[in-house]
XYZ file of N, CA and C in Angstrom:
819
model
N 46.665 60.790 134.331
C 46.552 60.889 136.564
C 45.681 62.041 137.113
N 45.698 61.239 137.726
C 43.580 61.846 138.972
C 44.316 63.280 138.789
N 43.972 64.311 138.711
C 44.131 66.017 138.812
C 43.567 65.954 140.151
N 42.492 65.660 140.631
C 42.915 65.927 142.228
C 43.936 65.709 143.149
N 44.916 64.188 142.574
C 46.297 64.071 143.763
C 47.976 65.312 142.881
N 47.566 64.660 141.256
C 47.627 66.102 140.716
C 47.883 67.339 141.479
N 46.858 68.385 142.096
C 47.411 69.425 142.330
C 47.056 69.059 144.499
N 47.121 68.302 144.751
C 48.335 67.820 146.187
C 49.334 67.720 145.944
N 49.509 67.218 144.546
C 51.118 67.000 144.415
C 51.910 68.262 144.503
N 51.349 69.382 143.919
C 51.760 70.288 143.112
C 51.694 71.534 144.690
N 50.922 71.060 145.281
C 50.569 72.398 146.152
C 51.217 71.902 148.035
N 52.059 70.491 147.641
C 52.710 70.699 148.915
C 54.059 70.961 148.291
N 54.022 70.586 146.697
C 55.439 71.757 147.312
C 56.096 72.475 146.940
N 54.475 73.256 145.938
C 54.435 74.781 146.044
C 54.480 76.016 147.582
N 54.371 75.141 148.110
C 54.245 76.097 149.837
C 56.045 75.013 150.785
N 56.268 74.032 150.383
C 57.155 74.409 150.849
C 57.814 74.621 150.037
N 58.310 74.749 149.199
C 59.595 76.221 148.793
C 58.487 77.667 149.260
N 58.015 78.205 149.149
C 57.421 79.273 149.881
C 58.129 79.116 150.723
N 57.649 78.555 151.857
C 58.534 78.377 153.415
C 59.488 78.654 153.017
N 60.125 77.736 152.903
C 62.232 78.166 152.660
C 62.387 79.001 151.673
N 62.846 79.423 152.282
C 63.500 80.745 151.655
C 64.321 80.054 150.888
N 65.740 79.226 151.582
C 66.775 79.350 150.603
C 66.789 78.090 149.290
N 65.704 77.634 149.129
C 65.286 76.618 148.154
C 65.213 77.341 146.786
N 65.273 77.397 146.391
C 64.679 77.452 144.545
C 64.006 76.765 143.377
N 64.525 75.227 143.830
C 63.642 74.417 143.081
C 64.173 72.610 144.127
N 63.282 72.543 144.133
C 63.610 70.553 143.975
C 63.889 69.526 143.313
N 65.094 68.535 144.269
C 64.871 67.412 142.803
C 63.902 66.440 142.822
N 63.949 66.164 142.096
C 62.645 64.074 142.148
C 63.708 63.520 143.920
N 64.298 63.465 143.458
C 64.601 63.117 145.355
C 64.299 63.625 146.671
N 64.201 64.879 146.963
C 63.979 66.000 147.561
C 62.003 65.773 147.002
N 61.331 66.028 146.885
C 60.620 66.296 145.803
C 59.331 64.872 146.900
N 60.438 63.424 146.175
C 59.891 62.350 146.368
C 59.748 62.222 148.436
N 60.940 62.505 149.040
C 60.542 62.236 150.367
C 59.848 63.195 150.586
N 58.997 64.432 150.243
C 58.466 64.931 151.087
C 56.872 64.031 150.923
N 57.117 63.937 149.630
C 55.613 63.606 149.077
C 54.542 62.419 150.152
N 55.870 61.726 150.023
C 56.153 59.743 151.168
C 55.748 60.876 152.142
N 56.624 61.381 152.588
C 55.866 61.689 154.301
C 54.532 62.545 154.777
N 54.148 63.103 153.294
C 52.864 63.433 154.015
C 51.749 63.197 152.951
N 52.325 61.551 153.034
C 51.733 60.360 152.511
C 51.189 60.779 151.423
N 50.984 61.489 150.568
C 50.375 61.417 148.556
C 50.834 61.017 148.381
N 52.486 60.169 147.996
C 52.529 59.380 146.579
C 53.901 58.336 147.618
N 53.638 57.680 147.666
C 54.660 56.720 147.872
C 55.537 56.335 147.635
N 56.454 56.192 148.160
C 59.004 56.875 146.989
C 58.515 55.049 147.635
N 59.942 54.233 146.243
C 60.012 53.654 146.450
C 61.909 53.659 146.801
N 61.354 52.437 147.803
C 62.849 52.249 149.118
C 63.657 52.015 147.829
N 63.975 50.786 146.831
C 65.146 50.482 146.182
C 66.157 51.772 144.897
N 64.797 52.182 144.584
C 64.924 53.897 144.207
C 64.277 54.830 143.790
N 64.748 55.536 144.988
C 64.308 56.852 145.735
C 64.199 57.488 144.335
N 62.820 58.210 144.199
C 62.149 59.209 143.561
C 61.368 58.404 142.653
N 62.245 57.057 142.027
C 60.730 57.018 141.091
C 59.580 57.281 141.060
N 58.939 56.856 141.936
C 57.321 56.689 140.909
C 57.529 58.282 140.390
N 58.240 59.925 141.398
C 57.399 60.797 140.803
C 58.665 60.898 139.349
N 59.968 60.430 139.313
C 60.108 60.308 137.772
C 58.859 60.176 136.652
N 58.471 59.248 137.476
C 57.859 58.552 136.726
C 56.362 59.947 136.204
N 55.790 60.367 136.411
C 54.869 61.405 137.256
C 55.761 62.688 135.982
N 57.086 62.726 136.668
C 57.409 64.232 135.431
C 58.106 63.757 134.173
N 58.466 62.159 133.925
C 59.226 62.242 132.328
C 57.758 62.442 131.480
N 55.994 61.691 132.225
C 54.590 62.089 131.813
C 53.881 63.147 131.206
N 54.934 64.258 131.601
C 54.837 65.582 131.741
C 53.536 66.070 132.258
N 53.375 65.392 134.102
C 52.264 65.780 133.908
C 52.299 67.270 134.395
N 53.974 67.068 135.373
C 53.967 68.626 136.061
C 54.849 69.409 134.552
N 54.267 70.167 133.625
C 53.950 71.343 133.468
C 55.740 72.011 133.185
N 55.924 73.142 134.434
C 57.164 73.527 134.298
C 58.071 72.355 135.575
N 57.828 71.460 135.696
C 59.707 71.325 135.506
C 60.619 71.091 134.199
N 61.578 70.279 134.742
C 62.495 70.895 134.024
C 63.178 70.110 134.147
N 64.775 69.041 133.574
C 65.524 68.128 133.102
C 67.108 68.808 132.378
N 67.723 68.099 132.754
C 68.679 68.796 132.654
C 69.839 67.176 131.533
N 70.159 67.451 130.840
C 71.248 66.658 130.102
C 71.577 65.471 130.842
N 71.892 65.869 132.234
C 72.108 64.932 132.070
C 71.018 64.063 133.270
N 69.786 64.471 133.027
C 69.533 62.930 133.357
C 68.216 63.458 134.385
N 68.469 64.535 135.407
C 68.520 64.701 136.682
C 67.028 66.087 135.969
N 66.386 65.821 137.342
C 64.556 66.315 137.069
C 64.589 67.508 138.097
N 64.180 69.014 138.159
C 64.067 69.987 138.881
C 62.783 70.758 139.208
N 61.961 70.710 139.850
C 61.187 71.233 140.260
C 61.354 72.249 141.035
N 60.059 73.798 140.504
C 60.469 74.788 141.030
C 58.802 75.034 141.619
N 58.809 76.388 142.454
C 56.870 76.932 142.082
C 55.883 76.974 140.913
N 54.691 76.453 140.412
C 53.927 75.776 139.955
C 54.128 77.815 139.089
N 54.316 78.681 140.225
C 53.922 80.125 139.319
C 55.525 80.826 140.120
N 55.403 81.043 138.563
C 56.663 81.422 138.397
C 57.482 82.897 139.056
N 56.331 83.940 139.821
C 56.310 84.504 140.988
C 56.930 84.638 141.273
N 57.737 83.469 141.892
C 58.105 82.784 143.146
C 59.726 81.784 143.542
N 60.009 82.334 141.791
C 60.777 81.775 140.895
C 62.203 83.308 142.247
N 63.136 82.519 142.771
C 64.339 83.764 143.558
C 65.485 83.499 142.327
N 66.222 82.620 141.758
C 67.810 82.929 141.679
C 68.284 81.317 140.494
N 66.697 80.719 139.681
C 65.905 79.442 139.682
C 67.207 79.876 138.281
N 68.224 79.249 138.663
C 69.535 78.828 136.797
C 68.790 77.525 135.180
N 67.578 78.110 134.927
C 67.546 76.731 133.761
C 68.307 75.878 133.158
N 68.551 74.988 132.611
C 69.552 74.859 132.057
C 70.279 75.588 131.103
N 71.486 75.588 130.102
C 71.942 76.699 130.304
C 72.285 76.712 128.456
N 72.256 77.496 127.549
C 72.005 76.778 125.990
C 73.114 76.761 125.378
N 74.524 77.739 126.459
C 75.598 78.446 126.549
C 76.693 76.257 125.852
N 76.953 76.508 124.625
C 77.983 75.815 124.476
C 79.323 75.389 125.380
N 79.542 74.409 125.039
C 80.779 74.008 126.091
C 81.790 73.566 125.206
N 81.806 73.524 124.383
C 82.889 73.515 123.442
C 84.366 73.270 122.512
N 84.919 75.004 123.455
C 85.259 75.314 123.746
C 86.661 74.963 124.299
N 86.164 74.161 125.236
C 86.646 72.982 125.531
C 86.012 71.621 125.671
N 87.917 70.830 126.108
C 86.658 69.311 126.037
C 86.003 68.876 127.307
N 84.818 68.833 127.815
C 84.350 68.745 128.454
C 85.123 67.247 129.300
N 84.868 65.697 128.723
C 85.131 65.007 128.747
C 86.797 65.185 129.144
N 87.448 65.861 128.549
C 89.182 65.876 129.175
C 89.101 66.047 130.939
N 88.298 67.307 131.034
C 87.688 67.889 131.973
C 87.657 66.915 133.378
N 86.146 65.656 132.631
C 85.286 65.281 133.787
C 85.963 64.396 133.682
N 87.148 63.346 133.059
C 87.425 63.019 133.160
C 88.145 61.967 133.945
N 87.862 61.328 134.846
C 88.212 60.656 136.239
C 90.244 61.198 136.845
N 90.040 59.980 134.307
C 91.241 58.840 135.708
C 92.109 60.604 134.433
N 92.212 61.323 134.228
C 93.088 62.915 134.351
C 92.724 63.278 135.965
N 92.723 63.460 136.838
C 92.583 63.707 137.754
C 93.823 63.687 139.487
N 94.626 64.022 139.751
C 95.307 63.871 140.385
C 94.724 64.536 141.709
N 96.235 63.752 142.760
C 96.244 64.077 143.800
C 96.328 65.353 144.830
N 96.250 66.102 145.084
C 96.590 67.128 145.490
C 97.562 66.901 146.405
N 98.560 65.957 147.039
C 99.900 65.506 147.689
C 100.506 64.935 146.601
N 99.912 65.219 144.878
C 100.742 64.729 145.088
C 101.779 66.143 143.445
N 100.993 67.351 143.660
C 101.519 68.509 143.125
C 101.360 69.410 144.505
N 103.008 70.772 143.320
C 102.780 71.611 144.503
C 102.493 72.948 143.463
N 103.191 74.174 143.631
C 102.254 75.044 142.636
C 102.512 75.476 141.341
N 103.745 74.751 141.595
C 104.495 74.411 140.500
C 104.186 74.185 138.619
N 102.932 72.771 139.857
C 102.812 71.767 138.514
C 101.204 72.739 137.746
N 100.466 73.895 138.381
C 99.648 74.973 138.452
C 100.292 75.661 137.007
N 99.731 75.804 136.202
C 100.372 76.830 135.481
C 99.452 78.729 135.120
N 100.458 79.479 135.137
C 99.848 80.969 135.825
C 99.438 81.285 134.599
N 98.552 80.556 134.043
C 97.439 80.832 133.097
C 96.146 81.059 133.292
N 95.074 81.752 133.164
C 93.658 81.002 133.008
C 93.202 79.620 132.514
N 91.820 80.081 133.238
C 90.955 78.273 132.950
C 90.476 77.560 133.432
N 89.717 76.432 133.782
C 88.986 75.897 134.286
C 89.256 75.157 135.620
N 88.855 74.732 136.439
C 88.807 73.225 136.829
C 88.049 73.154 138.410
N 87.793 71.949 138.302
C 87.666 70.659 138.979
C 88.251 70.480 139.974
N 87.687 70.150 141.129
C 87.619 69.704 142.717
C 86.902 67.971 143.016
N 87.780 67.105 143.374
C 86.729 65.502 143.588
C 86.942 65.331 144.282
N 86.051 64.231 145.248
C 87.180 64.449 146.249
C 87.316 62.236 146.674
N 88.141 61.388 146.376
C 88.261 60.484 146.760
C 87.016 59.377 147.183
N 86.992 59.695 147.720
C 86.206 58.338 149.196
C 85.501 59.596 149.468
N 83.915 59.714 149.056
C 82.497 60.007 149.772
C 82.284 59.964 151.649
N 82.752 58.714 151.874
C 82.414 58.678 152.964
C 83.477 59.947 154.420
N 84.579 60.654 153.252
C 85.239 60.698 153.956
C 84.873 62.563 154.453
N 83.275 62.833 153.550
C 82.537 63.745 154.496
C 81.288 63.447 155.227
N 81.747 64.656 155.814
C 79.982 64.362 157.139
C 79.226 64.663 157.040
N 78.245 63.107 157.188
C 77.163 62.525 157.032
C 76.613 63.593 155.912
N 75.568 64.438 156.361
C 74.463 65.783 155.382
C 75.223 65.088 154.642
N 76.595 65.719 154.094
C 76.777 65.877 152.997
C 77.007 64.789 151.801
N 77.756 63.579 152.134
C 78.153 62.641 151.623
C 77.073 61.821 151.573
N 75.881 62.069 151.862
C 74.337 62.014 151.112
C 73.930 62.335 150.332
N 73.775 63.502 150.338
C 73.799 64.845 149.133
C 74.957 63.558 147.527
N 75.703 63.936 148.133
C 76.725 63.433 146.794
C 76.184 61.959 146.168
N 76.399 60.955 147.483
C 75.204 59.346 146.669
C 73.993 59.934 146.056
N 73.644 60.631 146.852
C 72.000 60.693 145.590
C 72.843 60.710 144.536
N 73.639 61.758 143.629
C 73.767 63.151 142.622
C 74.859 61.885 142.405
N 74.858 61.359 142.628
C 75.862 60.060 141.274
C 77.086 60.000 142.070
N 78.331 61.848 141.720
C 79.577 61.543 141.910
C 79.639 62.212 142.440
N 80.802 62.885 142.745
C 82.105 62.797 144.047
C 83.593 64.356 143.149
N 82.123 65.016 142.819
C 82.365 66.597 142.486
C 81.792 67.564 143.832
N 84.159 68.595 144.132
C 82.525 69.444 145.268
C 82.647 70.675 144.326
N 83.531 71.037 143.648
C 83.662 72.433 143.161
C 83.711 72.551 141.771
N 83.549 73.253 141.098
C 83.924 73.991 139.373
C 84.103 75.092 139.769
N 84.954 75.584 139.023
C 85.161 77.368 138.778
C 85.929 77.652 137.794
N 86.365 78.925 138.026
C 87.587 79.833 137.179
C 88.355 80.143 137.475
N 89.383 80.411 136.721
C 89.813 82.057 137.931
C 90.855 82.369 135.880
N 89.816 83.612 135.528
C 90.074 84.028 134.618
C 91.958 85.013 134.168
N 92.273 85.227 135.612
C 94.101 85.756 135.389
C 94.831 84.411 135.601
N 95.327 83.811 136.898
C 96.715 82.657 137.261
C 95.608 81.145 138.275
N 95.278 80.272 137.337
C 94.517 78.735 137.885
C 96.482 79.434 139.169
N 97.058 78.924 139.285
C 98.152 79.330 140.364
C 97.606 79.783 141.102
N 97.335 81.001 140.890
C 96.848 81.638 142.669
C 95.898 81.336 142.569
N 94.972 81.417 142.140
C 93.091 81.193 142.773
C 92.836 79.648 142.965
N 93.539 78.165 142.565
C 93.299 77.024 141.680
C 94.212 76.848 143.561
N 95.256 77.592 142.965
C 96.305 76.475 144.663
C 96.663 77.544 145.165
N 96.514 78.810 144.947
C 96.938 79.328 145.780
C 95.473 80.123 147.258
N 94.389 80.458 146.655
C 93.503 80.476 147.463
C 92.162 79.728 147.819
N 91.216 78.540 146.411
C 90.845 77.529 146.705
C 91.172 76.552 148.286
N 92.441 75.841 147.837
C 93.911 74.495 148.079
C 94.699 74.905 149.708
N 95.115 76.466 149.069
C 96.020 76.305 150.454
C 95.589 77.541 151.184
N 94.630 78.010 151.053
C 93.662 79.682 151.985
C 94.969 81.268 151.840
N 94.810 81.308 150.873
C 96.743 82.643 150.144
C 94.941 83.577 149.634
N 94.641 84.195 150.463
C 93.726 85.266 149.950
C 92.284 85.292 150.813
N 91.027 84.835 149.218
C 89.416 85.031 149.476
C 89.603 83.350 148.447
N 89.317 82.713 149.626
C 88.878 81.202 148.345
C 87.257 80.727 149.469
N 86.776 80.689 147.640
C 85.646 80.546 147.917
C 85.093 79.054 148.770
N 85.685 78.659 147.909
C 85.683 76.490 148.071
C 86.269 76.496 149.530
N 87.885 76.859 149.500
C 88.222 76.338 151.185
C 86.981 76.794 152.049
N 86.502 77.589 152.406
C 85.758 78.275 153.429
C 85.099 77.442 152.990
N 84.208 77.313 151.992
C 83.034 76.083 151.638
C 83.512 75.849 152.253
N 84.498 74.886 152.139
C 85.327 73.227 152.972
C 85.393 73.322 154.476
N 85.545 74.180 155.194
C 86.119 74.461 156.112
C 84.728 74.506 156.993
N 83.592 75.221 156.075
C 82.123 75.153 157.499
C 81.766 73.992 158.059
N 81.600 73.133 156.887
C 81.753 72.012 156.187
C 82.025 71.018 156.732
N 83.429 71.328 157.571
C 84.329 70.346 158.429
C 83.728 70.665 160.236
N 83.404 71.253 159.544
C 83.224 72.246 161.154
C 83.727 73.222 161.233
N 84.853 73.720 161.202
C 85.622 74.913 161.950
C 84.359 76.001 161.828
N 85.360 77.112 162.692
C 84.713 78.166 162.520
C 85.992 79.982 162.579
N 85.461 80.282 161.762
C 86.922 81.912 161.932
C 86.860 81.820 163.513
N 87.945 82.951 163.709
C 87.996 83.395 164.826
C 87.086 84.221 165.436
N 86.724 84.873 166.754
C 85.655 85.396 166.918
C 85.372 86.989 166.404
N 84.855 88.181 166.340
C 84.812 89.461 165.691
C 86.723 89.390 165.186
N 86.787 88.883 163.861
C 87.977 88.792 163.169
C 88.128 89.448 162.190
N 86.481 89.664 161.899
C 86.234 90.772 161.050
C 85.800 92.469 161.420
N 85.179 92.418 162.207
C 85.335 93.461 163.835
C 86.337 94.805 162.943
N 86.071 96.028 162.241
C 86.852 96.500 161.954
C 87.368 96.271 160.669
N 87.119 95.807 159.811
C 86.418 94.981 158.059
C 85.899 96.128 157.487
N 86.225 96.418 156.306
C 85.323 97.064 155.967
C 84.556 95.701 154.692
N 85.121 94.457 154.626
C 84.213 93.424 154.482
C 83.464 92.726 155.449
N 82.356 92.739 155.926
C 82.651 91.982 156.305
C 81.931 90.226 155.647
N 82.301 89.837 154.694
C 81.904 88.360 154.422
C 83.193 88.082 153.969
N 83.548 87.865 154.016
C 85.124 86.309 153.457
C 85.967 86.443 155.391
N 85.019 85.551 155.454
C 85.835 85.314 156.619
C 86.779 84.377 156.610
N 87.852 84.870 157.412
C 88.882 83.489 157.641
C 89.121 82.717 159.223
N 89.732 81.541 158.725
C 89.824 80.713 159.455
C 91.213 80.375 160.388
N 91.805 79.951 161.985
C 92.737 80.513 162.289
C 94.089 79.991 161.577
N 95.527 80.617 161.915
C 96.649 79.485 160.624
C 96.556 78.212 161.470
N 96.730 77.698 162.858
C 96.503 76.255 163.039
C 95.183 75.547 162.290
N 94.058 75.676 162.708
C 92.542 75.496 160.801
C 93.193 74.954 160.262
N 93.752 76.760 159.592
C 93.225 76.588 158.389
C 94.831 75.523 157.818
N 95.662 75.277 159.275
C 96.650 74.448 158.580
C 95.778 72.341 158.618
N 94.921 72.447 160.112
C 94.114 71.410 159.520
C 93.539 71.135 157.599
N 93.021 72.149 157.804
C 91.974 71.779 156.699
C 92.612 71.721 154.856
N 93.819 72.157 155.433
C 95.112 72.438 154.251
C 95.225 71.078 153.836
N 95.308 70.467 155.662
C 96.063 68.581 156.147
C 94.545 67.261 154.847
N 93.521 67.943 156.021
C 92.458 67.551 154.858
C 92.423 67.895 153.146
N 92.090 68.423 152.468
C 92.923 68.546 151.043
C 93.563 67.931 150.790
N 95.139 67.920 151.220
C 96.183 67.277 150.348
C 95.607 65.648 150.807
N 95.129 65.202 151.514
C 95.079 63.826 151.897
C 93.637 63.626 151.422
N 92.061 63.518 150.562
C 91.250 63.989 150.010
C 91.146 64.040 149.167
N 91.629 65.367 148.475
C 91.391 65.701 146.703
C 91.761 65.200 146.283
N 91.403 65.367 145.382
C 91.900 65.729 144.032
C 91.335 67.100 142.721
N 92.227 66.842 141.760
C 91.746 67.999 140.756
C 92.088 68.123 139.667
N 91.920 68.729 138.601
C 91.730 68.464 137.187
C 92.072 69.612 136.485
N 92.625 70.364 136.003
C 91.890 72.070 135.085
C 92.838 71.548 134.167
N 91.886 72.619 132.481
C 92.453 72.995 131.358
C 93.241 75.127 131.508
N 94.041 74.787 130.026
C 93.885 75.906 130.077
C 92.952 76.522 129.102
N 92.651 77.385 129.251
C 91.284 78.202 128.462
C 91.036 80.179 128.697
N 90.882 80.528 128.242
C 91.245 81.827 128.666
C 89.441 83.096 127.047
N 88.329 82.046 126.278
C 87.193 82.497 126.123
C 86.634 82.138 126.932
N 84.817 82.757 126.645
C 84.341 82.545 126.954
C 83.770 81.421 128.619
N 84.507 82.072 128.986
C 84.679 81.452 131.067
C 83.550 81.259 131.847
N 82.749 82.153 132.296
C 81.921 82.252 133.033
C 80.731 81.594 132.500
N 80.854 81.667 131.278
C 79.001 80.534 130.291
C 78.919 78.975 130.562
N 80.812 78.369 131.024
C 81.544 77.916 129.961
C 81.407 77.156 132.201
N 81.863 78.076 132.406
C 80.932 77.608 134.589
C 79.916 77.089 134.729
N 79.243 78.682 133.496
C 77.420 77.959 134.690
C 77.804 77.039 133.970
N 77.204 76.536 132.925
C 77.447 75.265 131.673
C 77.405 73.874 132.678
N 78.775 74.300 133.201
C 79.483 72.311 133.957
C 78.284 72.448 135.277
N 78.535 73.777 135.743
C 77.502 73.809 137.216
C 75.970 73.224 137.474
N 75.671 73.853 136.306
C 74.540 73.220 136.328
C 74.323 71.949 135.904
N 74.480 72.134 135.011
C 74.880 69.761 134.497
C 75.358 68.543 135.648
N 76.126 69.440 136.589
C 77.137 68.865 137.302
C 76.428 68.954 138.395
N 76.110 70.449 138.550
C 75.634 70.339 140.371
C 76.635 69.799 141.465
N 77.702 70.880 141.530
C 78.397 70.632 142.435
C 78.413 70.459 143.915
N 78.411 70.084 144.784
C 78.082 70.624 146.622
C 78.676 71.011 146.656
N 79.753 72.020 146.176
C 79.847 73.122 147.320
C 79.842 74.528 146.620
N 78.726 73.846 145.019
C 78.818 75.366 144.328
C 77.829 76.157 145.071
N 77.321 77.312 145.303
C 76.024 77.897 145.261
C 75.578 78.861 144.083
N 76.291 79.543 143.630
C 76.786 80.632 142.271
C 76.253 79.353 142.120
N 75.100 80.290 140.896
C 75.247 79.769 139.293
C 74.285 78.206 139.729
N 74.310 77.547 140.448
C 73.565 76.147 140.897
C 72.630 76.400 141.732
N 72.148 74.878 140.615
C 70.805 75.226 140.902
C 69.327 74.380 142.427
N 69.833 74.118 142.494
C 69.783 73.015 143.785
C 71.720 73.847 145.091
N 71.438 75.011 145.471
C 72.236 74.986 145.991
C 72.033 74.745 147.683
N 72.559 73.928 148.775
C 72.389 73.325 149.467
C 72.020 74.134 150.819
N 71.272 73.891 151.194
C 70.648 75.709 152.138
C 71.513 75.018 153.561
N 72.098 73.984 153.709
C 73.124 73.347 154.734
C 74.078 73.989 155.081
N 74.168 74.670 153.400
C 76.083 74.707 152.808
C 75.750 76.208 153.261
N 74.578 77.477 153.356
C 74.115 78.316 153.284
C 74.238 78.821 154.211
N 73.245 78.193 155.469
C 73.480 78.341 156.864
C 74.964 78.769 157.341
N 75.165 76.912 157.260
C 76.890 76.927 157.986
C 77.682 78.507 157.579
N 77.842 79.368 156.865
C 78.651 80.262 155.960
C 77.642 81.170 156.638
N 77.003 81.255 156.526
C 75.920 82.148 157.609
C 76.617 82.719 159.044
N 76.605 81.312 159.589
C 77.433 80.685 160.464
C 78.942 81.405 161.388
N 79.061 81.154 160.140
C 81.088 81.332 160.033
C 80.995 82.554 160.365
N 80.212 83.315 158.980
C 79.877 85.036 159.702
C 79.708 85.600 160.342
N 78.516 85.116 161.039
C 78.853 85.921 161.999
C 79.574 86.232 163.560
N 80.438 84.443 163.251
C 80.681 84.511 164.277
C 81.854 85.657 163.868
N 82.485 85.799 162.666
C 83.946 86.990 162.561
C 83.117 87.599 162.710
N 81.771 87.681 162.932
C 81.522 89.598 163.172
C 81.140 89.540 164.264
N 81.245 88.743 165.029
C 80.597 89.568 166.679
C 79.777 89.032 167.367
N 78.767 88.557 166.014
C 77.159 88.810 166.674
C 77.120 87.018 167.441
């Protein structure tokens, strides 16, 4: 490959990552779109990202890496700019059956379940959406690019019933997934609702808005889970890095800056800013 062109490609990607402090890496599709707009590398309309993936497969961008699901990621060429990149996790997830927890036929609609169907035990859970187009366009587009329907992967070290069913799906307590979902659906917490609270991050939606989010969850989401107790954090990290769920931020190599901004806005409103 032409050395000057390669240097230009790397320079554009590096400068973008330096400018956008919320991004640690670019996917091949994101980088390809950036390079196409810059007029450096024309992208393919039918197969977005393919011209750049060809360069990656040829080994020209030596600091790029590929996960076991085939997806390519490009960090900054200078390691000192890397902020929280989650490189491919070597920990095995053989402790649980990945095929079982990710098998579409094992997922059940939230509407079909009640709390007694969820075990009061530790384990791993996955949340999926039935129809990607039910999400706001910005987020449905990302899932289509990722070619899956996974919204969130999580663990409970104590009780799936309390964590998954209570916190994440029904807003009982502090559910990270519930807060993120509400944010992307356009809900905001009540202004100043965190004023006087020691915790300034765990915003909540009003009872009326929470009820609306719960109805949306029941109509649109499916879940699957596996009871398990060992090595949960490494299992969670392995699955997140491999499947890059839409609404996971922690441990996610391609966490969405749009989600970060929406959550930041919710926290600001709840703190009266």
